Amino acid sequence: MGFEAFSAAVRQAFPEVTEAQLELFRLMEGLYTEWNSKINVISRRDIGSLYDHHVLHSLALARYLQAFRPEVYSSAISGTTPESGMPVHRIKFLDLGTGGGFPGIPLAVLFPSADFTLCDSIGKKTHVAREVSAALGLRNTEIVNARAETLGGGFDFVVSRAVASLTDFYPWVKGKYTQGILYLKGGDVNEEISALMQRFPLRKGSVSAWPISSWLEDEYFAGKFVINIL
């Protein structure tokens, strides 16, 4: 997918997107191509699919919030509630295992009224995320090189993209969020959800899976989900 096709998909899905935001998305291709030639944060064979396999995949979390948590989506987009238009507190997201900045950087571009802490334990990866974020002029991101267990709490949401199994990931962030985990995951998610529910005392209905293919029809997204853990 080239930028024009990506731009059309984003305009259709997120009508609030501005030309300035689209320009930031456009700049990502050159930035990630340059940095990936120095520090491999995206598979060499996959860098040509940056927009669909990485940026658009990250924005599936925004699409999920738009559909199922419109009050959060509105707050992150404009800093107001959809019903009253009144200001609300800035939503705080923790992107754990961000690598070179996914899903955090695309979300930070789309959600200027939210704050993002992008964390990874590998320093060279956070270096790329920090440099890309700075080049884009993002003021709502903080890049942290640390392990999950060293982080404090106080986040509204934790977001991540398949850095570990759900049973491994959940203990890393338990107690650090107030509203939920939004996890990009593929494969047999029903088996993982079942294992998670058996290992931890989560209430029935607190874990759900939304197929990204209900939004993006490309075969790449078949079998990929947004897992929501309340």
PDB file of C-alpha atoms in Angstrom:
ATOM      1  CA  MET A   1       0.000   0.000   0.000  1.00  0.00           C
ATOM      2  CA  GLY A   2       1.348   3.393  -1.004  1.00  0.00           C
ATOM      3  CA  PHE A   3       0.684   6.656   0.756  1.00  0.00           C
ATOM      4  CA  GLU A   4      -2.226   7.681  -1.492  1.00  0.00           C
ATOM      5  CA  ALA A   5      -4.164   4.490  -0.749  1.00  0.00           C
ATOM      6  CA  PHE A   6      -3.305   4.830   2.942  1.00  0.00           C
ATOM      7  CA  SER A   7      -4.425   8.468   2.961  1.00  0.00           C
ATOM      8  CA  ALA A   8      -7.748   7.558   1.356  1.00  0.00           C
ATOM      9  CA  ALA A   9      -8.354   4.817   3.934  1.00  0.00           C
ATOM     10  CA  VAL A  10      -7.556   7.179   6.816  1.00  0.00           C
ATOM     11  CA  ARG A  11      -9.749   9.982   5.447  1.00  0.00           C
ATOM     12  CA  GLN A  12     -12.663   7.578   5.129  1.00  0.00           C
ATOM     13  CA  ALA A  13     -12.253   6.027   8.565  1.00  0.00           C
ATOM     14  CA  PHE A  14     -11.310   9.164  10.508  1.00  0.00           C
ATOM     15  CA  PRO A  15     -13.045  12.200   8.978  1.00  0.00           C
ATOM     16  CA  GLU A  16     -11.539  14.460  11.636  1.00  0.00           C
ATOM     17  CA  VAL A  17      -8.011  13.928  10.291  1.00  0.00           C
ATOM     18  CA  THR A  18      -6.339  17.138   9.121  1.00  0.00           C
ATOM     19  CA  GLU A  19      -3.991  17.835   6.249  1.00  0.00           C
ATOM     20  CA  ALA A  20      -1.245  18.542   8.787  1.00  0.00           C
ATOM     21  CA  GLN A  21      -1.721  15.090  10.329  1.00  0.00           C
ATOM     22  CA  LEU A  22      -1.687  13.435   6.908  1.00  0.00           C
ATOM     23  CA  GLU A  23       1.585  15.206   6.174  1.00  0.00           C
ATOM     24  CA  LEU A  24       3.080  13.671   9.316  1.00  0.00           C
ATOM     25  CA  PHE A  25       1.942  10.248   8.161  1.00  0.00           C
ATOM     26  CA  ARG A  26       3.532  10.939   4.776  1.00  0.00           C
ATOM     27  CA  LEU A  27       6.844  11.814   6.407  1.00  0.00           C
ATOM     28  CA  MET A  28       6.926   8.486   8.264  1.00  0.00           C
ATOM     29  CA  GLU A  29       7.887   6.553   5.141  1.00  0.00           C
ATOM     30  CA  GLY A  30      11.148   8.427   4.624  1.00  0.00           C
ATOM     31  CA  LEU A  31      11.991   8.504   8.326  1.00  0.00           C
ATOM     32  CA  TYR A  32      11.459   4.803   8.927  1.00  0.00           C
ATOM     33  CA  THR A  33      13.194   3.838   5.687  1.00  0.00           C
ATOM     34  CA  GLU A  34      16.248   5.865   6.684  1.00  0.00           C
ATOM     35  CA  TRP A  35      16.381   4.678  10.276  1.00  0.00           C
ATOM     36  CA  ASN A  36      15.659   1.072   9.376  1.00  0.00           C
ATOM     37  CA  SER A  37      18.758   1.064   7.183  1.00  0.00           C
ATOM     38  CA  LYS A  38      20.783   1.865  10.332  1.00  0.00           C
ATOM     39  CA  ILE A  39      18.869   0.037  13.068  1.00  0.00           C
ATOM     40  CA  ASN A  40      16.576  -2.804  12.081  1.00  0.00           C
ATOM     41  CA  VAL A  41      13.249  -2.196  13.835  1.00  0.00           C
ATOM     42  CA  ILE A  42      11.102  -3.399  10.933  1.00  0.00           C
ATOM     43  CA  SER A  43      11.815  -6.510   8.877  1.00  0.00           C
ATOM     44  CA  ARG A  44      13.847  -5.519   5.800  1.00  0.00           C
ATOM     45  CA  ARG A  45      11.384  -7.327   3.569  1.00  0.00           C
ATOM     46  CA  ASP A  46       8.454  -5.579   5.250  1.00  0.00           C
ATOM     47  CA  ILE A  47       9.612  -1.945   5.188  1.00  0.00           C
ATOM     48  CA  GLY A  48       7.907  -1.542   1.788  1.00  0.00           C
ATOM     49  CA  SER A  49       4.595  -2.346   3.493  1.00  0.00           C
ATOM     50  CA  LEU A  50       5.012   0.308   6.180  1.00  0.00           C
ATOM     51  CA  TYR A  51       1.623   1.911   5.707  1.00  0.00           C
ATOM     52  CA  ASP A  52      -0.579  -1.175   5.738  1.00  0.00           C
ATOM     53  CA  HIS A  53       1.375  -3.621   7.906  1.00  0.00           C
ATOM     54  CA  HIS A  54       2.475  -1.104  10.525  1.00  0.00           C
ATOM     55  CA  VAL A  55       0.796   2.319  10.451  1.00  0.00           C
ATOM     56  CA  LEU A  56      -2.714   1.233   9.446  1.00  0.00           C
ATOM     57  CA  HIS A  57      -2.452  -1.821  11.690  1.00  0.00           C
ATOM     58  CA  SER A  58      -1.648   0.507  14.596  1.00  0.00           C
ATOM     59  CA  LEU A  59      -4.630   2.709  13.752  1.00  0.00           C
ATOM     60  CA  ALA A  60      -6.938  -0.300  14.151  1.00  0.00           C
ATOM     61  CA  LEU A  61      -6.848   0.596  17.847  1.00  0.00           C
ATOM     62  CA  ALA A  62      -8.244   4.031  17.019  1.00  0.00           C
ATOM     63  CA  ARG A  63     -10.928   2.444  14.859  1.00  0.00           C
ATOM     64  CA  TYR A  64     -11.852   0.186  17.767  1.00  0.00           C
ATOM     65  CA  LEU A  65     -12.161   3.139  20.156  1.00  0.00           C
ATOM     66  CA  GLN A  66     -14.186   5.045  17.605  1.00  0.00           C
ATOM     67  CA  ALA A  67     -16.676   2.183  17.358  1.00  0.00           C
ATOM     68  CA  PHE A  68     -16.851   0.983  20.964  1.00  0.00           C
ATOM     69  CA  ARG A  69     -15.523   3.801  23.147  1.00  0.00           C
ATOM     70  CA  PRO A  70     -16.580   6.987  21.319  1.00  0.00           C
ATOM     71  CA  GLU A  71     -16.092   9.112  24.433  1.00  0.00           C
ATOM     72  CA  VAL A  72     -12.437   8.054  24.599  1.00  0.00           C
ATOM     73  CA  TYR A  73     -11.999   8.563  20.855  1.00  0.00           C
ATOM     74  CA  SER A  74     -13.488  12.064  21.022  1.00  0.00           C
ATOM     75  CA  SER A  75     -11.350  12.987  24.017  1.00  0.00           C
ATOM     76  CA  ALA A  76      -8.169  11.792  22.286  1.00  0.00           C
ATOM     77  CA  ILE A  77      -9.038  13.552  19.023  1.00  0.00           C
ATOM     78  CA  SER A  78     -10.235  16.907  20.354  1.00  0.00           C
ATOM     79  CA  GLY A  79     -10.007  16.899  24.155  1.00  0.00           C
ATOM     80  CA  THR A  80     -13.799  17.126  24.465  1.00  0.00           C
ATOM     81  CA  THR A  81     -16.770  14.818  25.014  1.00  0.00           C
ATOM     82  CA  PRO A  82     -18.955  13.995  21.975  1.00  0.00           C
ATOM     83  CA  GLU A  83     -22.205  14.894  23.733  1.00  0.00           C
ATOM     84  CA  SER A  84     -21.413  18.203  25.396  1.00  0.00           C
ATOM     85  CA  GLY A  85     -18.228  19.354  23.747  1.00  0.00           C
ATOM     86  CA  MET A  86     -16.875  20.080  27.218  1.00  0.00           C
ATOM     87  CA  PRO A  87     -13.150  19.661  27.895  1.00  0.00           C
ATOM     88  CA  VAL A  88     -12.025  16.430  29.558  1.00  0.00           C
ATOM     89  CA  HIS A  89      -8.750  15.243  31.037  1.00  0.00           C
ATOM     90  CA  ARG A  90      -6.068  14.078  28.625  1.00  0.00           C
ATOM     91  CA  ILE A  91      -6.160  10.320  28.133  1.00  0.00           C
ATOM     92  CA  LYS A  92      -2.831   8.689  29.027  1.00  0.00           C
ATOM     93  CA  PHE A  93      -1.666   5.712  26.980  1.00  0.00           C
ATOM     94  CA  LEU A  94       1.244   3.397  27.710  1.00  0.00           C
ATOM     95  CA  ASP A  95       2.629   1.661  24.631  1.00  0.00           C
ATOM     96  CA  LEU A  96       4.594  -1.254  26.047  1.00  0.00           C
ATOM     97  CA  GLY A  97       7.099  -2.984  23.787  1.00  0.00           C
ATOM     98  CA  THR A  98       6.864  -0.154  21.286  1.00  0.00           C
ATOM     99  CA  GLY A  99       9.932  -1.168  19.256  1.00  0.00           C
ATOM    100  CA  GLY A 100      10.447   1.646  16.770  1.00  0.00           C
ATOM    101  CA  GLY A 101       7.196   3.307  17.778  1.00  0.00           C
ATOM    102  CA  PHE A 102       4.238   1.069  16.956  1.00  0.00           C
ATOM    103  CA  PRO A 103       1.428   1.465  17.705  1.00  0.00           C
ATOM    104  CA  GLY A 104       2.269   4.568  19.743  1.00  0.00           C
ATOM    105  CA  ILE A 105       3.565   7.004  17.128  1.00  0.00           C
ATOM    106  CA  PRO A 106       0.718   6.603  14.589  1.00  0.00           C
ATOM    107  CA  LEU A 107      -1.785   6.897  17.465  1.00  0.00           C
ATOM    108  CA  ALA A 108      -0.024   9.992  18.814  1.00  0.00           C
ATOM    109  CA  VAL A 109      -0.358  11.641  15.382  1.00  0.00           C
ATOM    110  CA  LEU A 110      -4.062  10.851  15.139  1.00  0.00           C
ATOM    111  CA  PHE A 111      -4.750  11.644  18.810  1.00  0.00           C
ATOM    112  CA  PRO A 112      -3.124  15.028  19.518  1.00  0.00           C
ATOM    113  CA  SER A 113      -5.205  15.531  22.686  1.00  0.00           C
ATOM    114  CA  ALA A 114      -3.871  12.378  24.359  1.00  0.00           C
ATOM    115  CA  ASP A 115      -0.472  11.630  25.895  1.00  0.00           C
ATOM    116  CA  PHE A 116       1.652   8.596  25.035  1.00  0.00           C
ATOM    117  CA  THR A 117       4.484   6.935  26.916  1.00  0.00           C
ATOM    118  CA  LEU A 118       6.346   4.630  24.534  1.00  0.00           C
ATOM    119  CA  CYS A 119       8.390   2.028  26.399  1.00  0.00           C
ATOM    120  CA  ASP A 120      10.785  -0.683  25.259  1.00  0.00           C
ATOM    121  CA  SER A 121      13.573  -2.526  27.047  1.00  0.00           C
ATOM    122  CA  ILE A 122      15.883  -2.388  23.995  1.00  0.00           C
ATOM    123  CA  GLY A 123      17.720   0.921  23.826  1.00  0.00           C
ATOM    124  CA  LYS A 124      18.428   0.999  20.100  1.00  0.00           C
ATOM    125  CA  LYS A 125      14.726   0.599  19.379  1.00  0.00           C
ATOM    126  CA  THR A 126      13.714   3.439  21.678  1.00  0.00           C
ATOM    127  CA  HIS A 127      16.421   5.523  20.002  1.00  0.00           C
ATOM    128  CA  VAL A 128      14.613   5.112  16.672  1.00  0.00           C
ATOM    129  CA  ALA A 129      11.230   5.868  18.253  1.00  0.00           C
ATOM    130  CA  ARG A 130      12.674   8.985  19.914  1.00  0.00           C
ATOM    131  CA  GLU A 131      14.274  10.245  16.697  1.00  0.00           C
ATOM    132  CA  VAL A 132      11.164   9.631  14.585  1.00  0.00           C
ATOM    133  CA  SER A 133       8.938  11.290  17.181  1.00  0.00           C
ATOM    134  CA  ALA A 134      11.249  14.311  17.330  1.00  0.00           C
ATOM    135  CA  ALA A 135      11.451  14.592  13.543  1.00  0.00           C
ATOM    136  CA  LEU A 136       7.656  14.596  13.370  1.00  0.00           C
ATOM    137  CA  GLY A 137       7.527  17.314  16.039  1.00  0.00           C
ATOM    138  CA  LEU A 138       5.296  15.274  18.332  1.00  0.00           C
ATOM    139  CA  ARG A 139       4.803  16.943  21.702  1.00  0.00           C
ATOM    140  CA  ASN A 140       2.517  14.299  23.177  1.00  0.00           C
ATOM    141  CA  THR A 141       5.033  11.451  23.321  1.00  0.00           C
ATOM    142  CA  GLU A 142       7.574  10.403  25.921  1.00  0.00           C
ATOM    143  CA  ILE A 143      10.033   7.659  25.016  1.00  0.00           C
ATOM    144  CA  VAL A 144      11.274   5.421  27.833  1.00  0.00           C
ATOM    145  CA  ASN A 145      13.971   2.746  27.717  1.00  0.00           C
ATOM    146  CA  ALA A 146      12.936   0.471  30.589  1.00  0.00           C
ATOM    147  CA  ARG A 147      11.508  -2.898  31.515  1.00  0.00           C
ATOM    148  CA  ALA A 148       7.794  -3.137  32.216  1.00  0.00           C
ATOM    149  CA  GLU A 149       8.171  -4.016  35.880  1.00  0.00           C
ATOM    150  CA  THR A 150      10.076  -0.777  36.585  1.00  0.00           C
ATOM    151  CA  LEU A 151       7.255   1.457  35.345  1.00  0.00           C
ATOM    152  CA  GLY A 152       4.774   3.173  37.613  1.00  0.00           C
ATOM    153  CA  GLY A 153       1.050   3.284  36.985  1.00  0.00           C
ATOM    154  CA  GLY A 154      -1.421   6.069  36.369  1.00  0.00           C
ATOM    155  CA  PHE A 155      -2.250   5.227  32.759  1.00  0.00           C
ATOM    156  CA  ASP A 156      -5.765   5.076  31.355  1.00  0.00           C
ATOM    157  CA  PHE A 157      -4.931   2.495  28.699  1.00  0.00           C
ATOM    158  CA  VAL A 158      -2.118   0.129  27.853  1.00  0.00           C
ATOM    159  CA  VAL A 159      -1.638  -0.562  24.142  1.00  0.00           C
ATOM    160  CA  SER A 160       0.746  -3.021  22.540  1.00  0.00           C
ATOM    161  CA  ARG A 161       1.354  -5.074  19.453  1.00  0.00           C
ATOM    162  CA  ALA A 162       1.924  -8.775  20.089  1.00  0.00           C
ATOM    163  CA  VAL A 163       5.070  -8.532  22.218  1.00  0.00           C
ATOM    164  CA  ALA A 164       4.166 -11.651  24.231  1.00  0.00           C
ATOM    165  CA  SER A 165       1.355 -14.075  24.975  1.00  0.00           C
ATOM    166  CA  LEU A 166      -1.579 -12.612  26.878  1.00  0.00           C
ATOM    167  CA  THR A 167      -0.727 -14.687  29.960  1.00  0.00           C
ATOM    168  CA  ASP A 168       2.805 -13.248  29.984  1.00  0.00           C
ATOM    169  CA  PHE A 169       1.796  -9.698  29.105  1.00  0.00           C
ATOM    170  CA  TYR A 170      -1.028  -9.210  31.596  1.00  0.00           C
ATOM    171  CA  PRO A 171       1.115  -9.468  34.788  1.00  0.00           C
ATOM    172  CA  TRP A 172       3.527  -6.863  33.387  1.00  0.00           C
ATOM    173  CA  VAL A 173       0.805  -4.210  33.267  1.00  0.00           C
ATOM    174  CA  LYS A 174      -1.639  -5.311  35.951  1.00  0.00           C
ATOM    175  CA  GLY A 175      -2.412  -2.344  38.192  1.00  0.00           C
ATOM    176  CA  LYS A 176      -0.844   0.186  35.808  1.00  0.00           C
ATOM    177  CA  TYR A 177      -4.064   1.143  33.960  1.00  0.00           C
ATOM    178  CA  THR A 178      -7.575   2.241  34.894  1.00  0.00           C
ATOM    179  CA  GLN A 179      -9.633   1.707  31.723  1.00  0.00           C
ATOM    180  CA  GLY A 180      -8.224  -1.209  29.795  1.00  0.00           C
ATOM    181  CA  ILE A 181      -5.653  -2.983  27.667  1.00  0.00           C
ATOM    182  CA  LEU A 182      -5.902  -2.782  23.878  1.00  0.00           C
ATOM    183  CA  TYR A 183      -3.703  -5.490  22.393  1.00  0.00           C
ATOM    184  CA  LEU A 184      -3.040  -6.177  18.728  1.00  0.00           C
ATOM    185  CA  LYS A 185      -2.797  -9.951  18.324  1.00  0.00           C
ATOM    186  CA  GLY A 186      -3.137 -12.610  15.665  1.00  0.00           C
ATOM    187  CA  GLY A 187      -3.460 -16.371  15.624  1.00  0.00           C
ATOM    188  CA  ASP A 188      -5.596 -18.506  17.903  1.00  0.00           C
ATOM    189  CA  VAL A 189      -6.738 -15.722  20.187  1.00  0.00           C
ATOM    190  CA  ASN A 190      -9.566 -17.789  21.657  1.00  0.00           C
ATOM    191  CA  GLU A 191      -7.041 -20.231  23.090  1.00  0.00           C
ATOM    192  CA  GLU A 192      -4.980 -17.375  24.526  1.00  0.00           C
ATOM    193  CA  ILE A 193      -8.027 -15.683  26.029  1.00  0.00           C
ATOM    194  CA  SER A 194      -9.103 -18.972  27.597  1.00  0.00           C
ATOM    195  CA  ALA A 195      -5.645 -19.463  29.122  1.00  0.00           C
ATOM    196  CA  LEU A 196      -5.685 -15.894  30.429  1.00  0.00           C
ATOM    197  CA  MET A 197      -9.096 -16.330  32.036  1.00  0.00           C
ATOM    198  CA  GLN A 198      -8.021 -19.595  33.676  1.00  0.00           C
ATOM    199  CA  ARG A 199      -4.804 -18.186  35.113  1.00  0.00           C
ATOM    200  CA  PHE A 200      -6.110 -14.855  36.400  1.00  0.00           C
ATOM    201  CA  PRO A 201      -9.349 -13.989  38.238  1.00  0.00           C
ATOM    202  CA  LEU A 202     -10.852 -11.873  35.471  1.00  0.00           C
ATOM    203  CA  ARG A 203     -14.598 -11.482  35.495  1.00  0.00           C
ATOM    204  CA  LYS A 204     -16.681 -13.020  32.747  1.00  0.00           C
ATOM    205  CA  GLY A 205     -17.032 -10.663  29.782  1.00  0.00           C
ATOM    206  CA  SER A 206     -13.980  -8.610  30.673  1.00  0.00           C
ATOM    207  CA  VAL A 207     -11.991  -9.878  27.660  1.00  0.00           C
ATOM    208  CA  SER A 208     -13.198  -9.518  24.081  1.00  0.00           C
ATOM    209  CA  ALA A 209     -11.771  -9.807  20.574  1.00  0.00           C
ATOM    210  CA  TRP A 210     -12.633  -7.547  17.632  1.00  0.00           C
ATOM    211  CA  PRO A 211     -11.595  -8.749  14.153  1.00  0.00           C
ATOM    212  CA  ILE A 212      -9.686  -6.058  12.283  1.00  0.00           C
ATOM    213  CA  SER A 213     -10.932  -7.643   9.047  1.00  0.00           C
ATOM    214  CA  SER A 214     -14.346  -6.149   9.824  1.00  0.00           C
ATOM    215  CA  TRP A 215     -12.726  -2.820   8.946  1.00  0.00           C
ATOM    216  CA  LEU A 216      -9.815  -3.693   6.640  1.00  0.00           C
ATOM    217  CA  GLU A 217     -10.581  -6.345   4.045  1.00  0.00           C
ATOM    218  CA  ASP A 218      -6.996  -6.968   2.915  1.00  0.00           C
ATOM    219  CA  GLU A 219      -6.016 -10.590   3.515  1.00  0.00           C
ATOM    220  CA  TYR A 220      -3.104  -9.423   5.666  1.00  0.00           C
ATOM    221  CA  PHE A 221      -5.599  -8.563   8.401  1.00  0.00           C
ATOM    222  CA  ALA A 222      -7.422 -11.892   8.310  1.00  0.00           C
ATOM    223  CA  GLY A 223      -6.970 -13.525  11.700  1.00  0.00           C
ATOM    224  CA  LYS A 224      -5.754 -10.308  13.364  1.00  0.00           C
ATOM    225  CA  PHE A 225      -7.658  -8.832  16.302  1.00  0.00           C
ATOM    226  CA  VAL A 226      -7.863  -6.049  18.816  1.00  0.00           C
ATOM    227  CA  ILE A 227      -8.036  -7.767  22.200  1.00  0.00           C
ATOM    228  CA  ASN A 228      -9.731  -5.605  24.835  1.00  0.00           C
ATOM    229  CA  ILE A 229      -9.104  -6.450  28.483  1.00  0.00           C
ATOM    230  CA  LEU A 230     -11.053  -4.372  30.991  1.00  0.00           C
TER     231      LEU A 230
END
